[in-house]
Short mmCIF file of C-alpha atoms and ligand atoms in Angstrom, two decimals:
data_model
loop_
_atom_site.label_atom_id
_atom_site.label_comp_id
_atom_site.label_asym_id
_atom_site.label_seq_id
_atom_site.Cartn_x
_atom_site.Cartn_y
_atom_site.Cartn_z
CA UNK A 1 202.11 -203.71 -1.93
CA UNK A 2 204.31 -204.03 1.15
CA UNK A 3 207.09 -201.66 2.20
CA UNK A 4 208.90 -200.51 5.33
CA UNK A 5 207.94 -196.82 5.20
CA UNK A 6 204.99 -195.34 3.29
CA UNK A 7 205.36 -191.60 2.72
CA UNK A 8 202.36 -189.38 1.97
CA UNK A 9 203.20 -186.33 -0.18
CA UNK A 10 205.95 -185.74 -2.76
CA UNK A 11 206.78 -182.14 -1.84
CA UNK A 12 210.32 -181.39 -0.68
CA UNK A 13 209.80 -183.13 2.69
CA UNK A 14 208.47 -186.39 1.23
CA UNK A 15 211.06 -186.61 -1.57
CA UNK A 16 213.99 -185.73 0.71
CA UNK A 17 212.92 -188.34 3.23
CA UNK A 18 212.41 -190.95 0.51
CA UNK A 19 215.93 -190.37 -0.81
CA UNK A 20 217.52 -190.43 2.67
CA UNK A 21 215.79 -193.73 3.49
CA UNK A 22 216.73 -195.30 0.13
CA UNK A 23 220.34 -194.24 0.73
CA UNK A 24 220.19 -196.28 3.96
CA UNK A 25 218.75 -199.26 2.12
CA UNK A 26 215.31 -198.83 3.71
CA UNK A 27 212.31 -199.66 1.50
CA UNK A 28 209.83 -196.86 1.00
CA UNK A 29 207.14 -195.64 -1.39
CA UNK A 30 205.88 -192.07 -1.82
CA UNK A 31 202.23 -191.39 -2.77
CA UNK A 32 201.31 -187.96 -4.13
CA UNK A 33 197.87 -186.60 -4.97
CA UNK A 34 199.00 -184.29 -7.78
CA UNK A 35 201.01 -184.76 -10.97
CA UNK A 36 204.75 -184.09 -10.87
CA UNK A 37 204.27 -181.04 -13.12
CA UNK A 38 201.72 -179.57 -10.74
CA UNK A 39 204.08 -180.01 -7.77
CA UNK A 40 206.81 -178.22 -9.75
CA UNK A 41 204.50 -175.36 -10.71
CA UNK A 42 204.06 -174.20 -7.11
CA UNK A 43 206.32 -171.19 -6.60
CA UNK A 44 207.36 -171.12 -2.97
CA UNK A 45 210.53 -170.91 -0.94
CA UNK A 46 213.76 -169.40 -2.11
CA UNK A 47 216.24 -169.30 0.76
CA UNK A 48 218.07 -172.40 2.00
CA UNK A 49 219.71 -172.82 5.39
CA UNK A 50 222.79 -174.95 5.98
CA UNK A 51 220.74 -178.04 6.98
CA UNK A 52 218.87 -178.08 3.67
CA UNK A 53 222.06 -177.65 1.64
CA UNK A 54 223.79 -180.32 3.74
CA UNK A 55 221.06 -182.89 3.14
CA UNK A 56 221.30 -182.36 -0.62
CA UNK A 57 225.09 -182.65 -0.29
CA UNK A 58 224.80 -185.87 1.75
CA UNK A 59 222.66 -187.33 -1.05
CA UNK A 60 225.12 -186.17 -3.73
CA UNK A 61 222.30 -184.12 -5.27
CA UNK A 62 223.92 -180.73 -4.76
CA UNK A 63 225.64 -180.35 -8.17
CA UNK A 64 223.12 -177.90 -9.64
CA UNK A 65 222.59 -176.18 -6.28
CA UNK A 66 226.35 -175.51 -6.05
CA UNK A 67 226.51 -174.30 -9.65
CA UNK A 68 223.38 -172.16 -9.73
CA UNK A 69 222.63 -171.24 -6.08
CA UNK A 70 223.53 -167.72 -4.97
CA UNK A 71 225.46 -167.63 -1.70
CA UNK A 72 224.09 -164.81 0.46
CA UNK A 73 226.35 -163.32 3.12
CA UNK A 74 223.79 -160.92 4.54
CA UNK A 75 220.35 -159.38 4.25
CA UNK A 76 218.72 -156.04 5.01
CA UNK A 77 215.94 -154.61 7.13
CA UNK A 78 214.55 -151.36 5.72
CA UNK A 79 212.51 -148.90 7.76
CA UNK A 80 211.48 -145.92 5.67
CA UNK A 81 214.73 -144.55 4.28
CA UNK A 82 217.00 -146.41 6.72
CA UNK A 83 218.65 -149.68 5.69
CA UNK A 84 220.07 -151.97 8.38
CA UNK A 85 222.39 -154.63 7.00
CA UNK A 86 222.67 -157.88 8.93
CA UNK A 87 226.11 -159.22 8.07
CA UNK A 88 225.21 -162.86 8.52
CA UNK A 89 228.58 -164.25 7.38
CA UNK A 90 230.58 -162.10 9.79
CA UNK A 91 228.19 -162.57 12.70
CA UNK A 92 227.83 -166.35 12.39
CA UNK A 93 230.55 -167.65 10.07
CA UNK A 94 227.73 -169.13 7.95
CA UNK A 95 225.73 -168.21 4.88
CA UNK A 96 222.39 -169.07 3.26
CA UNK A 97 221.83 -170.01 -0.39
CA UNK A 98 219.19 -168.63 -2.74
CA UNK A 99 217.92 -171.62 -4.74
CA UNK A 100 214.22 -172.12 -5.41
CA UNK A 101 212.13 -174.83 -3.77
CA UNK A 102 211.05 -175.71 -7.30
CA UNK A 103 214.67 -176.48 -8.22
CA UNK A 104 215.24 -178.60 -5.08
CA UNK A 105 212.06 -180.52 -5.87
CA UNK A 106 213.13 -180.98 -9.51
CA UNK A 107 216.56 -182.30 -8.45
CA UNK A 108 214.93 -184.76 -6.03
CA UNK A 109 212.31 -185.80 -8.61
CA UNK A 110 214.86 -186.36 -11.39
CA UNK A 111 216.97 -188.58 -9.13
CA UNK A 112 214.02 -190.68 -7.88
CA UNK A 113 213.76 -193.34 -10.61
CA UNK A 114 217.55 -193.77 -11.07
CA UNK A 115 217.89 -194.33 -7.31
CA UNK A 116 215.00 -196.75 -7.01
CA UNK A 117 212.69 -194.36 -5.15
CA UNK A 118 209.14 -195.15 -6.20
CA UNK A 119 206.82 -192.14 -6.36
CA UNK A 120 203.17 -192.75 -7.23
CA UNK A 121 201.65 -189.53 -8.63
CA UNK A 122 197.92 -188.84 -9.03
CA UNK A 123 197.00 -191.04 -6.06
CA UNK A 124 193.43 -190.09 -5.09
CA UNK A 125 191.59 -190.51 -1.80
CA UNK A 126 194.70 -191.34 0.23
CA UNK A 127 193.63 -192.61 3.65
CA UNK A 128 195.65 -193.81 6.66
CA UNK A 129 194.60 -196.89 8.65
CA UNK A 130 195.62 -198.59 11.91
CA UNK A 131 198.28 -195.98 12.73
CA UNK A 132 198.06 -196.95 16.42
CA UNK A 133 199.26 -200.48 15.52
CA UNK A 134 202.56 -201.88 14.28
CA UNK A 135 200.97 -202.72 10.93
CA UNK A 136 199.56 -199.47 9.56
CA UNK A 137 198.47 -199.20 5.93
CA UNK A 138 197.51 -196.66 3.30
CA UNK A 139 194.72 -196.93 0.79
CA UNK A 140 194.36 -194.82 -2.34
CA UNK A 141 192.82 -194.88 -5.79
CA UNK A 142 194.92 -194.87 -8.94
CA UNK A 143 193.30 -194.82 -12.39
CA UNK A 144 190.00 -195.72 -10.75
CA UNK A 145 191.39 -198.83 -9.02
CA UNK A 146 191.76 -199.00 -5.22
CA UNK A 147 195.20 -199.83 -3.93
CA UNK A 148 196.73 -200.66 -0.56
CA UNK A 149 200.25 -200.23 0.84
CA UNK A 150 201.17 -202.07 4.04
CA UNK A 151 204.08 -200.62 5.99
CA UNK A 152 205.76 -200.60 9.39
CA UNK A 153 205.62 -196.78 9.52
CA UNK A 154 203.74 -194.05 7.69
CA UNK A 155 205.28 -190.59 7.41
CA UNK A 156 202.89 -187.70 6.70
CA UNK A 157 204.67 -185.17 4.45
CA UNK A 158 201.39 -184.02 2.94
CA UNK A 159 201.40 -180.34 3.81
CA UNK A 160 198.96 -178.34 5.89
CA UNK A 161 195.79 -179.66 4.21
CA UNK A 162 196.77 -183.34 3.87
CA UNK A 163 195.06 -186.27 5.58
CA UNK A 164 197.93 -187.42 7.83
CA UNK A 165 197.60 -184.96 10.71
CA UNK A 166 193.82 -185.44 10.61
CA UNK A 167 194.31 -189.19 11.18
CA UNK A 168 195.58 -188.53 14.72
CA UNK A 169 192.69 -188.71 17.21
CA UNK A 170 191.62 -185.27 18.47
CA UNK A 171 191.98 -186.51 22.06
CA UNK A 172 195.78 -186.92 21.73
CA UNK A 173 196.63 -183.90 19.58
CA UNK A 174 196.82 -180.20 20.30
CA UNK A 175 197.04 -177.32 17.82
CA UNK A 176 198.52 -173.88 18.45
CA UNK A 177 197.60 -171.25 15.91
CA UNK A 178 197.91 -167.58 15.03
CA UNK A 179 196.32 -166.29 11.84
CA UNK A 180 197.62 -162.92 10.59
CA UNK A 181 195.33 -160.18 9.24
CA UNK A 182 197.11 -159.92 5.88
CA UNK A 183 198.57 -162.05 3.11
CA UNK A 184 201.68 -161.79 0.93
CA UNK A 185 201.15 -160.94 -2.71
CA UNK A 186 204.12 -162.41 -4.59
CA UNK A 187 205.34 -161.67 -8.09
CA UNK A 188 207.96 -163.60 -10.07
CA UNK A 189 209.53 -161.94 -13.10
CA UNK A 190 212.47 -162.51 -15.42
CA UNK A 191 214.26 -159.30 -14.54
CA UNK A 192 217.52 -158.73 -12.62
CA UNK A 193 216.99 -158.26 -8.86
CA UNK A 194 217.18 -154.69 -7.51
CA UNK A 195 219.70 -155.74 -4.86
CA UNK A 196 222.18 -158.58 -4.44
CA UNK A 197 220.91 -159.24 -0.93
CA UNK A 198 217.32 -159.60 0.29
CA UNK A 199 215.55 -156.49 1.63
CA UNK A 200 212.68 -156.84 4.13
CA UNK A 201 210.97 -153.44 4.34
CA UNK A 202 208.57 -151.98 6.90
CA UNK A 203 207.02 -148.93 5.21
CA UNK A 204 204.03 -146.87 6.30
CA UNK A 205 202.12 -148.31 3.33
CA UNK A 206 203.03 -151.83 4.44
CA UNK A 207 205.56 -154.62 4.13
CA UNK A 208 207.69 -155.40 1.09
CA UNK A 209 210.35 -158.00 0.34
CA UNK A 210 212.86 -157.93 -2.49
CA UNK A 211 214.17 -161.43 -3.16
CA UNK A 212 215.37 -163.37 -6.16
CA UNK A 213 215.88 -166.77 -7.73
CA UNK A 214 218.92 -165.93 -9.86
CA UNK A 215 220.77 -162.96 -11.39
CA UNK A 216 218.01 -162.76 -14.00
CA UNK A 217 214.89 -163.77 -12.05
CA UNK A 218 213.38 -161.67 -9.25
CA UNK A 219 210.85 -162.52 -6.58
CA UNK A 220 209.08 -159.69 -4.75
CA UNK A 221 206.31 -159.61 -2.15
CA UNK A 222 204.06 -156.96 -0.60
CA UNK A 223 201.55 -157.51 2.17
CA UNK A 224 197.89 -156.88 1.35
CA UNK A 225 194.61 -157.21 3.28
CA UNK A 226 193.10 -160.68 2.93
CA UNK A 227 190.12 -159.16 1.16
CA UNK A 228 192.26 -158.21 -1.86
CA UNK A 229 191.79 -160.11 -5.13
CA UNK A 230 194.79 -160.88 -7.32
CA UNK A 231 192.80 -159.79 -10.41
CA UNK A 232 192.82 -156.23 -9.04
CA UNK A 233 196.61 -156.15 -8.98
CA UNK A 234 198.01 -155.43 -12.42
CA UNK A 235 201.77 -155.86 -12.78
CA UNK A 236 202.16 -152.07 -12.96
CA UNK A 237 200.26 -151.57 -9.74
CA UNK A 238 202.51 -154.10 -7.97
CA UNK A 239 205.72 -152.52 -9.33
CA UNK A 240 204.48 -149.04 -8.27
CA UNK A 241 203.76 -150.26 -4.76
CA UNK A 242 207.11 -152.04 -4.47
CA UNK A 243 208.95 -148.90 -5.58
CA UNK A 244 207.31 -146.89 -2.79
CA UNK A 245 207.65 -149.48 -0.03
CA UNK A 246 211.24 -150.54 -0.74
CA UNK A 247 212.45 -146.94 -0.56
CA UNK A 248 214.07 -144.63 -3.12
CA UNK A 249 217.47 -146.36 -3.39
CA UNK A 250 216.03 -149.78 -4.18
CA UNK A 251 213.27 -148.20 -6.31
CA UNK A 252 215.89 -146.62 -8.56
CA UNK A 253 217.35 -150.09 -9.19
CA UNK A 254 214.09 -152.01 -9.77
CA UNK A 255 213.78 -153.41 -13.29
CA UNK A 256 210.13 -153.91 -14.18
CA UNK A 257 208.89 -156.73 -16.38
CA UNK A 258 205.85 -158.93 -16.99
CA UNK A 259 204.97 -161.32 -14.16
CA UNK A 260 205.42 -165.02 -14.82
CA UNK A 261 203.53 -165.85 -11.62
CA UNK A 262 201.58 -163.85 -9.09
CA UNK A 263 199.46 -165.00 -6.18
CA UNK A 264 198.33 -164.09 -2.67
CA UNK A 265 199.26 -166.42 0.22
CA UNK A 266 197.75 -166.08 3.71
CA UNK A 267 200.10 -165.91 6.71
CA UNK A 268 199.77 -168.32 9.59
CA UNK A 269 201.71 -169.65 12.56
CA UNK A 270 200.65 -173.19 13.43
CA UNK A 271 202.09 -176.08 15.43
CA UNK A 272 200.54 -179.49 15.99
CA UNK A 273 201.74 -181.59 18.91
CA UNK A 274 202.78 -184.40 19.01
CA UNK A 275 204.59 -184.98 15.72
CA UNK A 276 204.37 -188.76 16.20
CA UNK A 277 201.42 -190.93 17.12
CA UNK A 278 201.86 -194.71 17.10
CA UNK A 279 203.36 -195.65 13.74
CA UNK A 280 202.73 -192.25 12.14
CA UNK A 281 205.35 -189.48 12.01
CA UNK A 282 204.62 -185.99 10.66
CA UNK A 283 207.20 -183.87 8.83
CA UNK A 284 207.11 -180.32 7.43
CA UNK A 285 203.96 -178.31 6.76
CA UNK A 286 201.84 -181.32 7.79
CA UNK A 287 202.83 -180.53 11.38
CA UNK A 288 203.58 -176.82 11.38
CA UNK A 289 203.35 -173.59 9.41
CA UNK A 290 205.38 -170.42 9.82
CA UNK A 291 204.68 -167.04 8.24
CA UNK A 292 207.23 -166.66 5.40
CA UNK A 293 209.08 -163.74 7.05
CA UNK A 294 212.51 -165.26 7.77
CA UNK A 295 212.21 -168.08 5.20
CA UNK A 296 211.91 -170.95 7.65
CA UNK A 297 209.16 -173.23 6.22
CA UNK A 298 211.11 -175.39 3.79
CA UNK A 299 214.12 -175.43 6.07
CA UNK A 300 212.06 -176.69 9.01
CA UNK A 301 210.68 -179.42 6.76
CA UNK A 302 214.31 -180.36 6.02
CA UNK A 303 215.30 -180.51 9.69
CA UNK A 304 212.23 -182.65 10.53
CA UNK A 305 213.20 -185.01 7.73
CA UNK A 306 216.76 -185.18 9.07
CA UNK A 307 215.43 -186.24 12.51
CA UNK A 308 212.86 -188.64 11.03
CA UNK A 309 215.41 -190.33 8.77
CA UNK A 310 217.78 -190.79 11.72
CA UNK A 311 214.97 -192.23 13.87
CA UNK A 312 213.76 -194.65 11.18
CA UNK A 313 217.29 -195.70 10.35
CA UNK A 314 217.88 -196.37 14.08
CA UNK A 315 214.76 -198.53 14.11
CA UNK A 316 215.47 -200.57 10.98
CA UNK A 317 219.26 -200.82 11.30
CA UNK A 318 219.69 -201.24 15.06
CA UNK A 319 216.24 -202.17 16.30
CA UNK A 320 216.22 -198.91 18.30
CA UNK A 321 212.55 -198.13 19.03
CA UNK A 322 213.52 -195.26 21.36
CA UNK A 323 214.77 -193.23 18.40
CA UNK A 324 211.27 -193.19 16.90
CA UNK A 325 209.69 -192.56 20.30
CA UNK A 326 211.90 -189.48 20.76
CA UNK A 327 211.26 -188.00 17.30
CA UNK A 328 208.45 -185.64 18.23
CA UNK A 329 210.20 -184.03 21.18
CA UNK A 330 213.43 -183.56 19.23
CA UNK A 331 211.74 -182.05 16.18
CA UNK A 332 209.41 -179.80 18.18
CA UNK A 333 212.27 -178.24 20.14
CA UNK A 334 213.64 -176.80 16.88
CA UNK A 335 210.20 -176.09 15.41
CA UNK A 336 209.18 -173.83 18.31
CA UNK A 337 212.37 -171.77 18.05
CA UNK A 338 211.79 -171.21 14.33
CA UNK A 339 208.13 -170.36 15.06
CA UNK A 340 209.29 -167.74 17.55
CA UNK A 341 211.74 -166.19 15.09
CA UNK A 342 209.24 -166.08 12.19
CA UNK A 343 206.55 -164.61 14.44
CA UNK A 344 208.85 -161.94 15.91
CA UNK A 345 210.21 -160.90 12.48
CA UNK A 346 206.64 -160.77 11.16
CA UNK A 347 205.61 -158.50 14.08
CA UNK A 348 208.65 -156.27 13.60
CA UNK A 349 208.28 -155.79 9.84
CA UNK A 350 204.49 -155.51 9.29
CA UNK A 351 201.93 -152.79 10.18
CA UNK A 352 199.04 -154.61 11.84
CA UNK A 353 195.57 -153.07 11.38
CA UNK A 354 195.06 -152.84 15.17
CA UNK A 355 198.45 -151.29 15.87
CA UNK A 356 198.49 -147.72 17.14
CA UNK A 357 201.27 -145.18 17.70
CA UNK A 358 202.60 -147.13 20.70
CA UNK A 359 203.14 -150.33 18.71
CA UNK A 360 204.80 -148.32 15.94
CA UNK A 361 207.19 -146.70 18.46
CA UNK A 362 208.04 -150.19 19.72
CA UNK A 363 208.96 -151.24 16.17
CA UNK A 364 211.11 -148.14 15.70
CA UNK A 365 212.82 -148.71 19.06
CA UNK A 366 213.53 -152.32 18.21
CA UNK A 367 214.91 -151.41 14.78
CA UNK A 368 217.06 -148.68 16.42
CA UNK A 369 218.38 -151.27 18.84
CA UNK A 370 219.13 -153.72 16.03
CA UNK A 371 220.86 -150.98 14.02
CA UNK A 372 223.25 -150.18 16.87
CA UNK A 373 223.76 -153.47 18.71
CA UNK A 374 226.01 -156.26 17.48
CA UNK A 375 224.36 -158.58 20.04
CA UNK A 376 220.91 -157.89 18.56
CA UNK A 377 222.22 -158.41 15.02
CA UNK A 378 223.86 -161.66 16.06
CA UNK A 379 220.59 -162.95 17.52
CA UNK A 380 218.83 -162.25 14.25
CA UNK A 381 221.67 -163.64 12.13
CA UNK A 382 221.98 -166.94 13.99
CA UNK A 383 218.26 -167.54 13.68
CA UNK A 384 218.26 -166.54 10.01
CA UNK A 385 221.02 -169.01 9.02
CA UNK A 386 219.25 -171.67 11.07
CA UNK A 387 219.74 -172.92 14.61
CA UNK A 388 221.76 -176.13 15.04
CA UNK A 389 220.03 -179.46 14.39
P1 RFL B 401 204.36 -179.19 0.64
O1 RFL B 401 205.39 -178.52 -0.19
O2 RFL B 401 203.06 -178.52 0.81
O3 RFL B 401 204.15 -180.65 0.04
C1 RFL B 401 203.10 -181.48 0.48
C2 RFL B 401 202.78 -182.45 -0.63
O4 RFL B 401 201.74 -183.32 -0.18
C3 RFL B 401 200.79 -183.46 -1.22
N1 RFL B 401 199.50 -183.84 -0.68
C4 RFL B 401 198.99 -185.09 -0.78
N2 RFL B 401 199.48 -186.20 -1.29
C5 RFL B 401 198.69 -187.31 -1.26
N3 RFL B 401 197.43 -187.30 -0.75
C6 RFL B 401 196.89 -186.19 -0.23
N4 RFL B 401 195.64 -186.18 0.23
C7 RFL B 401 197.68 -185.01 -0.22
N5 RFL B 401 197.48 -183.76 0.21
C8 RFL B 401 198.58 -183.05 -0.06
C9 RFL B 401 200.77 -182.08 -1.89
O5 RFL B 401 200.23 -182.14 -3.20
C10 RFL B 401 202.25 -181.72 -1.85
O6 RFL B 401 202.93 -182.16 -3.00
O7 RFL B 401 204.91 -179.49 2.11
P2 RFL B 401 206.39 -179.87 2.61
O8 RFL B 401 207.01 -180.92 1.74
O9 RFL B 401 206.26 -180.07 4.08
O10 RFL B 401 207.27 -178.56 2.33
C11 RFL B 401 207.02 -177.37 3.04
C12 RFL B 401 207.32 -176.17 2.15
O11 RFL B 401 206.67 -176.32 0.92
C13 RFL B 401 206.90 -174.84 2.81
O12 RFL B 401 207.17 -174.85 4.19
C14 RFL B 401 207.65 -173.64 2.20
O13 RFL B 401 207.31 -173.49 0.84
C15 RFL B 401 207.31 -172.36 2.96
N6 RFL B 401 207.90 -171.18 2.34
C16 RFL B 401 209.24 -170.88 2.51
N7 RFL B 401 210.05 -171.72 3.22
C17 RFL B 401 211.39 -171.46 3.32
O14 RFL B 401 212.11 -172.24 3.99
N8 RFL B 401 211.98 -170.37 2.71
C18 RFL B 401 211.23 -169.49 1.98
O15 RFL B 401 211.82 -168.57 1.40
C19 RFL B 401 209.80 -169.71 1.88
N9 RFL B 401 209.03 -168.89 1.17
C20 RFL B 401 207.10 -170.34 1.56
C21 RFL B 401 207.70 -169.17 0.98
C22 RFL B 401 205.76 -170.63 1.32
C23 RFL B 401 204.99 -169.79 0.54
N10 RFL B 401 203.65 -170.18 0.30
C24 RFL B 401 202.91 -169.93 -0.86
C25 RFL B 401 202.98 -171.06 1.23
C26 RFL B 401 206.96 -168.32 0.22
C27 RFL B 401 205.59 -168.60 0.00
C28 RFL B 401 204.84 -167.60 -0.82
C1 PHB B 402 211.43 -165.97 -1.54
O1 PHB B 402 212.43 -165.68 -2.23
O2 PHB B 402 210.42 -166.50 -2.04
C2 PHB B 402 211.43 -165.65 -0.10
C3 PHB B 402 212.57 -165.12 0.49
C4 PHB B 402 212.57 -164.82 1.84
C5 PHB B 402 211.43 -165.03 2.59
C6 PHB B 402 210.29 -165.56 2.00
C7 PHB B 402 210.29 -165.87 0.65
O3 PHB B 402 211.43 -164.69 3.91
#
């Protein structure tokens, strides 16, 4: 098979890019290792920045998002019994939208066939070849038969563990990494949320986050040591812990219910440079990971895709090779700022095992400053809604 752009991975990054390219009349094919159902079963992000909403809008795929998404005008930082509200709408004139990654992916998946976007699921052994040439190609196995896709560009949207980043020679790439000494235990349940706006809590027993997917579906997280096993966390134990860490006001409003999903995810900051090598571009988690504090991961994938689509459209529509050459620098400038925000909010809201009384006083001082300074709140708010693309 021959195409203009071969995309590896049908997560949100790969599907968004595929749709944006098809809308420009550029040929592309997406290859995905898993089944569509498996991709939809991964419970992940819940908070969308402007850029992510705008891309769905640009594609005319925002009907359900507009109808079902919850517009959030602010969020809260809790420290013991104190609650600091960040009035995002007032401070920035913008809002974020609560709408699950699963729903975005479903909307993109449902529109693929009608819009002529070919997605090949259950593609095994995907490998990238000749990425330093102008004629790169992918090989994969489907139903036991080996297949090949020739393209002008390959875009790696295959997440942190995919083969694309690994295809770049070690001598030209550089990784920056910070692994955190805890993970987030998440629980999804069909119960009304305890609060209309998100609450990120720093409690002496650890971190907690109250989030949601809708008025009837809640998403909560607590941080746990990486040695913890999910089997040791009954639903009751999780609800008890949330009630303590979120503080008495929120606790009084928590509705408990059986979990429909629970899992532990490790926290990591990671950036790979460059995000382009030869005819290969990387987008989303394939190139970088943020800890989930601040909800940046999916949104960064969306801004990468926005830059990549513009660069590829420049190449195919106007013969502009510079656009592709400049992709990495442009994308990384925004990536590093989101990395900084996610890292600083993670440091502010979690108790690290090595922290002593000094580090705790620093957290309290910073939270005091945020509570009383409009400038500090504005800094947080403008990062939370997403920096300009
Ligand atoms: P994905 O979603 O991992 O998709 C990559 C796709 O590539 C496929 N793949 C392959 N395909 C072919 N061949 C191979 N060899 C392949 N290897 C992998 C995979 O099967 C998959 O379908 O990456 P993408 O598209 O870059 O999207 C990134 C986001 O998924 C991620 O950044 C966010 O989910 C992070 N994240 C959050 N981001 C936000 O913006 N807001 C949030 O509120 C938020 N909350 C979260 C999160 C991530 C979490 N976890 C579990 C990691 C909460 C959690 C708990
Ligand atoms: C979520 O709803 O899953 C969520 C919300 C905010 C975050 C991370 C995850 O910072």
